[in-house]
XYZ file of C-alpha atoms in Angstrom:
730
model
C 36.853 169.272 168.248
C 34.841 168.082 165.263
C 34.243 164.964 163.163
C 37.741 165.192 161.659
C 39.564 165.507 165.015
C 40.676 168.739 166.622
C 42.335 172.010 165.728
C 43.989 174.694 167.832
C 44.503 178.385 167.239
C 47.170 180.363 169.060
C 47.566 184.121 168.899
C 50.844 185.930 169.604
C 50.760 189.755 169.635
C 53.019 191.387 167.067
C 54.343 193.547 169.930
C 56.101 190.453 171.313
C 57.856 189.550 168.049
C 60.809 190.988 166.187
C 60.563 191.350 162.427
C 61.655 193.763 159.683
C 59.462 196.542 158.299
C 59.348 195.235 154.731
C 55.861 194.681 153.338
C 56.303 191.106 152.084
C 58.137 188.847 154.505
C 59.263 185.247 154.980
C 59.486 183.884 158.512
C 61.114 180.744 159.812
C 58.486 178.531 161.422
C 58.362 175.302 163.384
C 55.371 173.589 164.960
C 55.717 170.702 167.387
C 53.133 168.383 168.895
C 53.706 166.151 171.906
C 51.432 163.159 172.528
C 52.086 162.016 176.084
C 50.170 158.770 175.872
C 52.399 157.632 173.005
C 55.579 159.350 174.198
C 55.612 160.818 170.708
C 56.834 164.176 169.495
C 56.082 165.323 165.936
C 57.504 168.237 163.975
C 55.908 170.016 161.053
C 59.378 170.272 159.500
C 61.025 167.067 160.746
C 64.477 165.510 160.925
C 65.617 161.969 161.641
C 66.649 160.858 165.137
C 70.274 160.410 164.102
C 70.446 163.949 162.674
C 70.931 167.291 164.373
C 67.876 169.509 164.378
C 67.361 173.100 165.325
C 66.477 176.308 163.477
C 68.342 175.287 160.347
C 65.751 172.489 159.903
C 62.729 174.757 160.331
C 60.258 175.453 157.548
C 59.271 178.801 156.087
C 56.088 180.838 156.217
C 55.950 182.994 153.105
C 53.840 185.871 151.846
C 53.414 187.571 155.235
C 52.172 191.131 155.019
C 52.091 193.108 158.280
C 52.004 196.768 159.064
C 54.045 198.466 161.704
C 53.629 196.669 165.035
C 52.209 198.591 167.960
C 53.443 198.827 171.511
C 57.027 200.033 171.104
C 57.416 200.643 174.857
C 56.299 198.600 177.857
C 56.772 199.744 181.458
C 56.093 197.499 184.435
C 56.508 199.334 187.761
C 56.220 197.413 191.026
C 55.557 198.138 194.677
C 56.526 195.721 197.419
C 55.922 195.294 201.121
C 58.028 192.776 203.032
C 58.089 191.532 206.600
C 61.008 189.462 207.928
C 60.564 187.508 211.155
C 63.317 185.632 213.003
C 63.052 183.227 215.921
C 64.655 182.373 218.195
C 67.341 185.021 218.421
C 70.284 186.091 220.504
C 68.921 188.884 222.645
C 72.483 189.960 223.424
C 73.125 190.685 219.765
C 72.723 194.435 219.251
C 71.841 193.821 215.585
C 69.107 191.272 216.228
C 65.587 192.288 215.263
C 62.832 189.721 215.608
C 60.748 191.606 213.069
C 61.671 193.988 210.272
C 59.570 195.680 207.616
C 60.772 196.824 204.239
C 59.132 198.688 201.379
C 60.513 199.073 197.875
C 59.564 200.366 194.464
C 61.143 199.786 191.087
C 60.326 199.121 187.469
C 61.102 197.063 184.406
C 61.094 198.549 180.929
C 61.110 197.217 177.383
C 61.526 199.443 174.383
C 61.812 198.437 170.743
C 64.790 200.388 169.420
C 64.275 199.045 165.923
C 62.072 196.350 164.469
C 64.718 193.752 165.450
C 66.437 195.233 168.526
C 64.891 195.511 171.985
C 66.082 197.409 175.042
C 65.247 195.778 178.397
C 66.004 197.703 181.575
C 65.337 197.364 185.277
C 65.683 199.868 188.115
C 66.032 198.621 191.693
C 64.772 195.153 190.729
C 63.346 192.751 193.272
C 63.405 188.979 192.868
C 61.640 188.014 196.064
C 59.268 185.687 194.213
C 62.150 183.631 192.778
C 62.812 180.132 194.086
C 65.462 179.946 196.846
C 68.844 178.307 196.277
C 69.224 174.704 197.477
C 71.417 173.984 200.511
C 74.897 172.522 199.946
C 77.879 171.481 202.043
C 81.085 172.475 200.295
C 84.294 171.222 201.925
C 86.422 171.941 198.875
C 88.459 175.045 198.104
C 86.184 175.892 195.175
C 83.077 178.032 194.849
C 79.661 176.441 194.313
C 78.010 177.184 190.961
C 74.436 178.330 191.635
C 71.551 178.327 189.155
C 70.112 181.560 187.803
C 66.366 182.002 188.356
C 65.968 185.790 188.232
C 63.712 186.724 185.285
C 65.716 189.702 184.020
C 68.876 187.607 183.678
C 67.196 184.417 182.469
C 65.400 186.082 179.563
C 67.548 185.993 176.447
C 70.607 184.688 178.286
C 71.478 182.301 175.432
C 72.792 185.149 173.303
C 75.531 185.746 175.923
C 76.630 182.115 176.003
C 80.242 181.752 174.878
C 82.633 178.809 174.700
C 80.009 176.065 174.537
C 81.496 173.646 172.012
C 79.854 170.980 169.852
C 80.991 167.807 171.603
C 79.259 164.786 173.139
C 81.489 165.067 176.205
C 83.266 168.018 177.757
C 84.953 168.762 181.105
C 82.070 170.966 182.220
C 80.878 174.355 181.060
C 82.553 177.357 182.730
C 80.486 180.424 181.799
C 82.482 183.433 180.705
C 79.490 185.484 181.865
C 78.015 184.243 185.147
C 74.982 186.381 185.903
C 75.068 185.528 189.625
C 78.073 187.864 189.904
C 75.589 190.731 189.585
C 73.994 191.214 193.004
C 76.459 188.764 194.570
C 77.015 188.173 198.270
C 79.385 190.934 199.489
C 82.922 189.665 199.053
C 84.331 191.111 202.291
C 81.436 189.961 204.454
C 83.696 187.457 206.192
C 86.712 189.767 206.319
C 86.719 191.367 209.762
C 88.384 194.744 210.358
C 91.971 194.289 211.486
C 92.468 194.501 215.240
C 88.758 194.572 216.082
C 87.621 191.809 218.534
C 84.322 191.137 216.782
C 81.544 189.300 218.601
C 78.581 190.077 216.340
C 78.248 191.126 212.737
C 75.492 192.301 210.426
C 76.274 191.915 206.727
C 73.866 192.164 203.759
C 73.124 188.834 202.097
C 73.393 190.357 198.624
C 74.516 193.494 196.839
C 71.820 195.911 195.692
C 71.340 196.107 191.933
C 70.812 199.810 191.328
C 69.982 199.291 187.675
C 70.634 197.083 184.682
C 69.945 197.301 180.961
C 70.440 195.051 177.971
C 69.966 195.332 174.237
C 69.379 192.160 172.280
C 68.151 191.116 168.889
C 69.261 190.630 165.327
C 70.475 193.254 162.880
C 69.351 193.364 159.223
C 72.863 192.227 158.306
C 72.384 188.921 160.111
C 74.249 189.646 163.365
C 72.731 188.422 166.640
C 73.795 190.898 169.314
C 73.524 191.182 173.075
C 74.787 194.052 175.251
C 74.263 194.156 179.015
C 75.361 196.677 181.623
C 74.564 196.577 185.337
C 75.502 198.665 188.369
C 75.493 197.373 191.952
C 75.742 199.653 194.959
C 78.315 199.944 197.703
C 77.437 197.830 200.735
C 78.511 198.249 204.358
C 78.624 195.735 207.164
C 78.369 196.389 210.883
C 80.531 194.742 213.525
C 80.006 194.825 217.306
C 82.533 194.264 220.096
C 81.754 194.424 223.838
C 83.507 197.164 225.816
C 83.912 195.943 229.389
C 84.710 199.462 230.617
C 81.375 200.869 229.519
C 79.383 197.633 229.609
C 78.117 198.310 226.109
C 78.797 197.204 222.576
C 80.868 199.381 220.316
C 79.699 199.259 216.710
C 82.098 199.547 213.805
C 80.896 200.030 210.247
C 83.089 198.767 207.435
C 82.583 198.489 203.660
C 82.069 194.928 202.390
C 81.376 195.474 198.661
C 82.282 198.435 196.436
C 80.179 200.209 193.855
C 80.651 197.998 190.788
C 79.842 198.042 187.094
C 79.469 194.935 184.927
C 79.449 195.042 181.133
C 79.172 192.253 178.580
C 78.880 192.503 174.819
C 78.239 189.537 172.555
C 77.850 189.306 168.778
C 77.454 186.341 166.461
C 76.924 186.046 162.721
C 75.656 182.982 160.881
C 76.581 182.043 157.332
C 75.562 179.265 154.953
C 71.997 179.025 156.341
C 73.281 178.651 159.879
C 75.889 175.994 159.141
C 78.754 178.374 159.894
C 78.827 180.725 162.893
C 81.372 183.346 163.891
C 81.117 185.368 167.065
C 82.886 187.246 169.806
C 82.477 188.401 173.395
C 83.838 191.245 175.536
C 83.280 191.656 179.281
C 84.472 194.381 181.625
C 84.198 194.711 185.394
C 85.039 197.968 187.176
C 84.998 198.615 190.923
C 85.120 201.936 192.734
C 88.147 201.409 194.982
C 87.716 204.697 196.829
C 87.803 202.992 200.228
C 91.231 201.621 201.177
C 89.747 198.465 202.675
C 89.060 197.111 199.177
C 92.595 197.544 197.828
C 94.095 194.565 199.609
C 91.387 192.107 198.573
C 89.585 193.045 195.360
C 90.713 193.632 191.797
C 89.961 197.130 190.538
C 89.122 196.065 186.962
C 88.963 192.946 184.834
C 88.506 192.320 181.104
C 87.794 189.307 178.913
C 87.785 189.120 175.117
C 87.198 186.095 172.937
C 86.261 184.767 169.489
C 84.338 181.545 168.846
C 83.294 179.709 165.698
C 81.292 176.704 164.507
C 81.333 175.041 161.096
C 79.098 172.140 159.998
C 78.990 170.237 156.714
C 77.439 167.174 155.053
C 73.973 168.071 156.335
C 75.456 168.826 159.775
C 76.841 165.298 160.086
C 80.263 166.768 160.864
C 81.000 169.817 162.964
C 84.130 171.654 164.009
C 83.980 174.294 166.720
C 86.403 176.235 168.855
C 87.229 179.430 170.661
C 90.152 181.491 171.884
C 89.896 184.005 174.716
C 92.178 186.215 176.772
C 91.855 187.919 180.150
C 93.493 190.938 181.769
C 93.047 192.026 185.396
C 94.343 194.995 187.391
C 94.627 195.709 191.095
C 96.959 196.436 193.975
C 99.966 194.217 194.695
C 98.040 192.625 197.549
C 94.953 191.909 195.420
C 96.956 190.430 192.530
C 98.968 188.430 195.061
C 95.736 186.943 196.420
C 94.716 186.092 192.869
C 98.020 184.315 192.260
C 97.614 182.326 195.499
C 93.916 181.482 194.966
C 92.671 177.905 194.694
C 92.302 178.328 190.939
C 96.086 178.442 190.427
C 98.278 178.230 193.605
C 101.303 180.019 192.101
C 103.336 179.458 195.286
C 103.308 175.669 195.150
C 106.854 174.798 196.312
C 107.482 172.063 193.729
C 105.951 173.887 190.737
C 109.055 175.316 189.113
C 107.098 176.285 185.992
C 105.021 178.847 187.950
C 106.353 182.274 188.945
C 104.857 184.167 191.871
C 105.345 187.929 191.516
C 104.608 189.816 194.738
C 105.046 193.179 192.974
C 102.608 192.544 190.118
C 99.646 194.889 189.705
C 98.183 193.080 186.692
C 97.889 189.561 185.325
C 96.905 188.090 181.991
C 96.187 184.673 180.530
C 94.430 182.813 177.764
C 92.074 179.906 177.151
C 91.561 178.037 173.884
C 89.647 174.953 172.814
C 88.728 172.960 169.738
C 86.161 170.191 169.268
C 85.195 167.853 166.434
C 81.882 165.984 166.326
C 80.335 163.427 164.003
C 76.671 162.494 164.254
C 74.769 159.591 162.733
C 74.391 155.988 163.824
C 78.139 155.758 164.445
C 79.033 158.929 166.280
C 81.919 160.406 168.182
C 83.740 163.537 169.230
C 86.979 164.777 170.700
C 87.685 167.891 172.685
C 90.969 169.642 173.509
C 91.225 172.639 175.805
C 93.991 174.501 177.524
C 93.733 177.247 180.127
C 96.909 179.097 181.053
C 97.829 179.644 184.727
C 97.196 183.400 184.462
C 93.704 183.172 182.982
C 91.124 184.797 185.294
C 87.414 185.291 184.565
C 85.826 185.150 188.030
C 84.989 188.855 188.142
C 82.298 188.426 185.477
C 82.402 184.659 184.842
C 82.885 181.444 186.749
C 85.845 179.087 186.793
C 87.179 176.902 189.589
C 90.650 176.179 188.199
C 93.092 177.081 185.457
C 96.560 175.692 184.664
C 95.240 172.698 182.756
C 95.313 170.937 179.411
C 92.353 168.632 178.812
C 91.625 165.982 176.209
C 88.285 164.142 176.063
C 87.223 161.609 173.454
C 84.064 159.580 172.810
C 82.948 157.041 170.241
C 79.739 155.040 170.100
C 76.819 153.615 168.189
C 73.176 154.638 168.371
C 70.364 152.396 167.124
C 67.252 154.513 166.537
C 65.173 151.924 164.649
C 62.783 149.987 166.958
C 63.376 146.250 167.318
C 61.666 143.331 169.078
C 62.915 144.471 172.528
C 64.335 147.977 172.299
C 62.786 151.130 170.904
C 66.297 152.605 170.699
C 69.686 152.156 172.360
C 73.082 153.809 172.494
C 76.488 152.454 173.608
C 79.724 154.427 173.796
C 83.202 154.502 175.325
C 84.961 157.663 176.365
C 88.027 158.952 178.156
C 89.036 162.157 179.921
C 92.673 163.141 180.473
C 94.109 166.218 182.143
C 97.591 167.694 182.635
C 98.828 170.921 184.175
C 101.249 173.252 182.394
C 104.132 171.587 184.204
C 103.382 168.312 182.444
C 101.975 166.565 185.546
C 99.211 164.089 184.704
C 96.550 165.237 187.183
C 93.385 163.366 186.116
C 92.517 160.288 184.080
C 89.418 158.170 183.555
C 88.077 155.571 181.118
C 84.364 154.844 180.917
C 81.790 152.812 179.053
C 78.100 153.701 179.026
C 74.965 152.164 177.587
C 71.397 153.373 177.654
C 68.277 151.865 176.153
C 64.557 152.492 175.874
C 62.345 149.404 175.895
C 59.251 149.112 173.737
C 57.124 149.696 176.838
C 59.050 153.008 177.173
C 60.899 152.120 180.359
C 64.516 153.233 180.084
C 67.841 152.424 181.704
C 71.354 153.876 181.681
C 74.496 152.341 183.157
C 78.127 153.459 183.312
C 81.312 151.771 184.482
C 84.444 153.840 185.078
C 88.085 153.190 185.904
C 90.627 155.847 186.813
C 94.345 155.083 187.171
C 96.541 156.724 189.792
C 97.526 160.309 188.930
C 99.231 163.253 190.582
C 97.133 165.758 192.527
C 98.142 169.436 192.508
C 95.187 170.538 194.654
C 95.286 168.050 197.567
C 97.461 170.239 199.802
C 95.843 173.502 198.643
C 99.001 175.325 197.668
C 101.507 172.792 198.955
C 103.447 170.075 197.127
C 101.955 167.486 194.814
C 99.987 164.618 196.283
C 98.456 161.588 194.644
C 94.936 160.794 193.486
C 94.400 157.067 194.099
C 93.202 154.776 191.347
C 89.484 154.089 191.503
C 86.664 152.203 189.873
C 82.924 152.655 190.006
C 79.570 152.068 188.398
C 76.117 153.611 188.297
C 72.651 152.565 187.150
C 69.553 154.627 186.398
C 66.152 153.073 185.682
C 63.140 155.181 184.695
C 59.519 154.268 184.147
C 57.164 155.002 181.246
C 56.972 158.828 180.972
C 53.427 158.643 179.523
C 51.864 157.557 182.812
C 50.234 159.769 185.403
C 53.003 158.750 187.814
C 56.575 158.700 186.523
C 59.443 157.437 188.641
C 63.153 156.745 188.474
C 65.763 155.238 190.772
C 69.499 155.727 190.582
C 72.445 154.188 192.351
C 76.162 154.927 192.099
C 79.170 153.441 193.852
C 82.907 154.073 193.667
C 85.964 152.847 195.581
C 89.601 153.932 195.477
C 92.797 152.041 196.204
C 93.394 153.576 199.667
C 89.942 152.696 201.028
C 87.800 155.699 200.133
C 84.254 155.012 198.979
C 81.321 156.984 197.671
C 77.758 155.663 197.488
C 74.721 157.522 196.160
C 71.082 156.463 196.161
C 68.534 158.758 194.561
C 64.991 158.562 193.320
C 62.413 160.764 191.697
C 58.639 160.602 191.507
C 56.545 163.047 189.541
C 52.908 163.049 188.679
C 50.026 164.963 187.231
C 46.883 163.659 188.921
C 44.798 166.352 187.220
C 45.336 168.696 184.281
C 46.004 171.553 186.684
C 48.133 169.877 189.355
C 51.721 168.684 189.024
C 54.140 167.522 191.733
C 57.591 165.996 192.094
C 59.573 164.441 194.949
C 63.336 163.860 194.722
C 64.997 162.137 197.693
C 68.753 161.538 197.757
C 71.220 160.061 200.239
C 75.011 160.127 199.901
C 77.545 158.197 201.977
C 81.102 159.441 201.547
C 84.205 157.960 203.166
C 87.308 160.015 202.344
C 90.796 159.001 203.429
C 92.595 162.285 202.673
C 90.311 165.229 203.450
C 92.365 168.420 203.687
C 92.210 170.112 207.111
C 94.942 172.734 207.570
C 98.587 173.653 207.033
C 101.155 174.896 209.562
C 104.593 176.403 209.032
C 107.427 174.336 210.525
C 111.056 174.664 209.436
C 111.765 171.087 210.580
C 109.314 169.666 208.002
C 111.963 169.643 205.280
C 110.385 166.793 203.299
C 107.296 168.919 202.687
C 109.116 172.222 202.074
C 108.815 173.754 205.547
C 105.095 173.219 206.142
C 103.003 170.439 207.605
C 99.835 169.507 205.701
C 97.142 168.044 207.930
C 94.692 165.528 206.449
C 91.993 163.372 208.039
C 89.587 160.556 207.380
C 86.041 161.776 206.877
C 82.764 159.888 207.132
C 79.925 162.043 205.828
C 76.245 161.253 205.349
C 74.037 163.708 203.483
C 70.285 163.420 202.954
C 68.158 165.808 200.890
C 64.488 165.708 199.936
C 63.431 168.134 197.218
C 59.666 168.632 196.880
C 57.797 170.730 194.361
C 54.125 171.367 193.570
C 52.588 173.497 190.807
C 48.841 174.087 190.951
C 47.080 176.124 188.262
C 43.635 177.118 189.503
C 42.733 179.259 186.490
C 44.710 180.620 183.531
C 45.485 183.684 185.670
C 45.858 182.179 189.172
C 48.505 179.656 190.195
C 50.414 178.398 193.225
C 53.997 177.138 193.307
C 55.431 175.375 196.361
C 59.035 174.311 196.874
C 60.762 172.875 199.951
C 63.973 170.977 200.616
C 64.853 169.475 204.003
C 68.616 168.896 204.066
C 70.894 167.315 206.675
C 74.581 166.458 206.578
C 76.671 164.824 209.313
C 80.465 164.724 209.070
C 82.763 162.843 211.441
C 86.533 163.382 211.256
C 89.085 160.892 212.582
C 92.774 159.900 212.319
C 94.223 163.359 211.884
C 97.540 162.933 210.073
C 100.111 164.697 207.970
C 101.550 164.110 204.529
C 105.026 162.659 204.989
C 106.263 162.570 201.421
C 105.067 164.465 198.325
C 103.862 162.462 195.309
C 102.856 159.575 197.589
C 100.171 158.225 199.913
C 102.587 158.200 202.862
C 101.014 159.795 205.936
C 101.677 159.683 209.673
C 98.751 159.706 212.108
C 99.188 162.004 215.101
C 99.230 160.176 218.416
C 99.805 156.840 216.674
C 102.654 157.086 214.189
C 104.221 160.284 215.496
C 103.755 163.139 217.953
C 100.695 163.824 220.102
C 97.253 165.287 219.598
C 94.859 166.549 222.276
C 91.487 168.282 222.277
C 92.125 171.558 224.093
C 88.579 172.868 223.638
C 85.407 171.518 222.066
C 86.357 170.686 218.472
C 89.747 172.385 218.782
C 92.948 170.340 218.718
C 96.602 170.895 219.582
C 99.257 168.878 217.775
C 102.903 168.401 218.715
C 104.338 166.692 215.629
C 107.348 165.103 217.361
C 106.572 165.126 221.092
C 109.586 166.557 222.894
C 111.473 167.220 219.650
C 112.209 170.581 218.028
C 109.095 170.677 215.843
C 106.704 173.525 216.504
C 103.294 172.689 218.030
C 100.195 174.091 216.361
C 96.424 174.081 216.766
C 93.435 173.755 214.422
C 89.715 173.147 214.598
C 86.501 175.075 215.265
C 86.583 176.387 211.693
C 83.867 174.728 209.617
C 85.235 171.649 207.850
C 88.050 170.948 210.320
C 86.115 168.976 212.937
C 82.823 167.098 213.465
C 79.618 168.873 212.507
C 75.921 168.268 211.861
C 74.242 170.730 209.520
C 70.426 170.892 209.354
C 68.588 173.060 206.877
C 65.139 173.670 205.483
C 64.622 176.058 202.593
C 61.361 176.638 200.835
C 58.913 179.105 199.451
C 55.293 179.402 198.429
C 54.291 181.783 195.640
C 50.682 182.590 194.827
C 50.618 184.369 191.463
C 47.530 186.231 190.199
C 47.551 188.002 186.854
C 44.803 190.420 187.784
C 44.913 192.117 184.362
C 46.915 191.259 181.225
C 50.613 191.759 182.008
C 49.940 192.914 185.594
C 50.598 190.495 188.429
C 50.108 190.247 192.157
C 52.470 187.977 194.111
C 51.911 186.653 197.629
C 55.143 185.020 198.823
C 56.195 183.125 201.931
C 59.837 182.100 202.259
C 61.175 180.095 205.164
C 64.762 179.222 205.975
C 65.835 177.133 208.956
C 69.469 176.348 209.599
C 71.233 174.877 212.606
C 74.716 173.595 213.333
C 75.592 170.994 215.975
C 78.811 169.116 216.656
C 77.937 165.426 217.152
C 79.481 164.159 213.926
C 77.603 160.851 213.791
C 74.398 160.543 211.758
C 71.042 159.760 213.356
C 68.236 160.293 210.854
C 65.485 160.867 213.389
C 67.583 163.256 215.450
C 68.760 165.179 212.410
C 65.335 165.740 210.859
C 63.750 166.575 214.229
C 66.589 169.019 214.744
C 65.610 170.901 211.604
C 62.466 172.174 213.301
C 64.412 173.168 216.428
C 66.796 175.281 214.349
C 66.576 179.077 214.149
C 64.149 180.148 211.479
C 63.716 183.130 209.213
C 60.321 183.811 207.648
C 59.803 186.361 204.911
C 56.297 187.437 203.923
C 56.103 189.491 200.789
C 53.411 191.161 198.721
C 54.456 192.455 195.333
C 52.263 194.137 192.742
C 53.227 194.952 189.154
C 51.296 197.026 186.640
C 51.803 196.692 182.890
C 51.772 199.961 180.982
C 51.858 199.933 177.188
C 50.517 202.294 174.530
């Protein structure tokens, strides 16, 4: 700091940068400065608010002369000691251990293959210092998408991103490469050995990553490339059944995840100073199916290939982007049959004459394609069209919850970026989202209007109103005939305070109601602050009230149910209350010593009532058991027996006890504390404490005090971990 103001100097080692070996070089450069007290961000090479920025707008640093950079190889080995403590526990469980110790070693490696290409590798990696996943209650038929926090997979992940189109609105990004597949929870962990009366089980929570390597960078010819390969080990689970003759438990060991290899290759070339991009992706998943238990459930191999492109013109005011991709999977007849019947496609839907279920198939293929157009400026808009064939399958290496859809989304709006007497800027737009399956059924529709504005005092607000007309629903009965999605309307409002202040807050509310009486209400808030330069915290409470009139419960075969193709589809009303409180604190004591704390208490209470069945496809017609038809009785706690027609010929059936079929109260607490000390440059010591508490009761009704007190009465798992890394470089 001097009489003219202040200056700052930052040094970045050449070993951390990629550049050619020519003597005289030109580098792209951008410098940004954020002034919190003014909520102002300045660029050295700027662009207007109604223009698209990015690397193509950066400036140039010319006349650079550097010699060969040092440090071509970096090795970071680690050693780890871990103690896991559980309490209370079931002393009758032969697998229960109140305390377990574990010791591991591994290493990370970086090697500069060329001046522009870097090899990153890891052997037996450990991610114990990574933040835990938040708790969720998922009563749908679809998998939850989890965030990636593991350093090896986060670093440079953008190069592997495929199918992300230039559009202001899209139906949601489905990654063709989902890194959480590597080291996933064993897929057969819940699949018990046939004929074994299991009472206890011991299954690994994740697959062991034996090793992984990736090459990334940019070739002299202008290609950005990324290649990743990873191997996960075979995992076994243990199952115990009590033998009354011997008075002891018999233990059975069964494989739950095979040895697997994951490969992804990505390349992209830019032309016209970055205004035109052309790229492609290839992924391959291979599993060692040596054990027969895998054949009936898992695909032996899976492949994806795709090409994507972007083209911008008129100073990037207009942009056209798109992709086309295909998939091919192989496996046994049983495994491909499961794939055809999965929630992503439901090939055996009885009224879907455009779908063909092939019980003899040992392979399946499909395609996905999309195109998007975008215009920026004060008046801006975009449209997006996508179709995904019924046979498209990417869940071995990617993530996708459904296929068999054609989607059209459109948006148009106006943005005012010039400050006025009241608003600093504002934006208003209208948009629509429409969806059909390949049979021509209109399965989703919505029309929305949204406005957001920033006041001159830098408070901001966003509001949306939405209307959705009645459409068909090909997922309501989870493989059965078409149902209906009721028409609905809703609105939401978000108000945020001045982000320059030491305390920054926001409140949000959302409400929606459908034509058959279902409602959804959300209240959320956030508060973050930085009371000192070294301390930052945030608190994010949320409460959700959900009243659903047609929650899917079960299906039962009954030849007398001719109107619904020989099966009865049981639905119920559901009242669910969910409360979560995310808390985070980051405290930097010195440039080399910091503490991160994260915790989330989570409770959810669900109460089911008016169990009923769908009477007529493509309608809202239902019949409540015990009221409109038949009888229903509770034959055991949370287990029900239904006779659909009393003394008639219909077959009685039972359901319940499975999670999501009857009342439950879930309590959870997940959190961790990580003390990080960089005891020498590049070498770090981690002290970690992770705690997980989870309990399940069966009241159904919500009592806030009881639920949150119950968290601390729930079984707990504490993990204490010490991890040391050492940076080795020439």
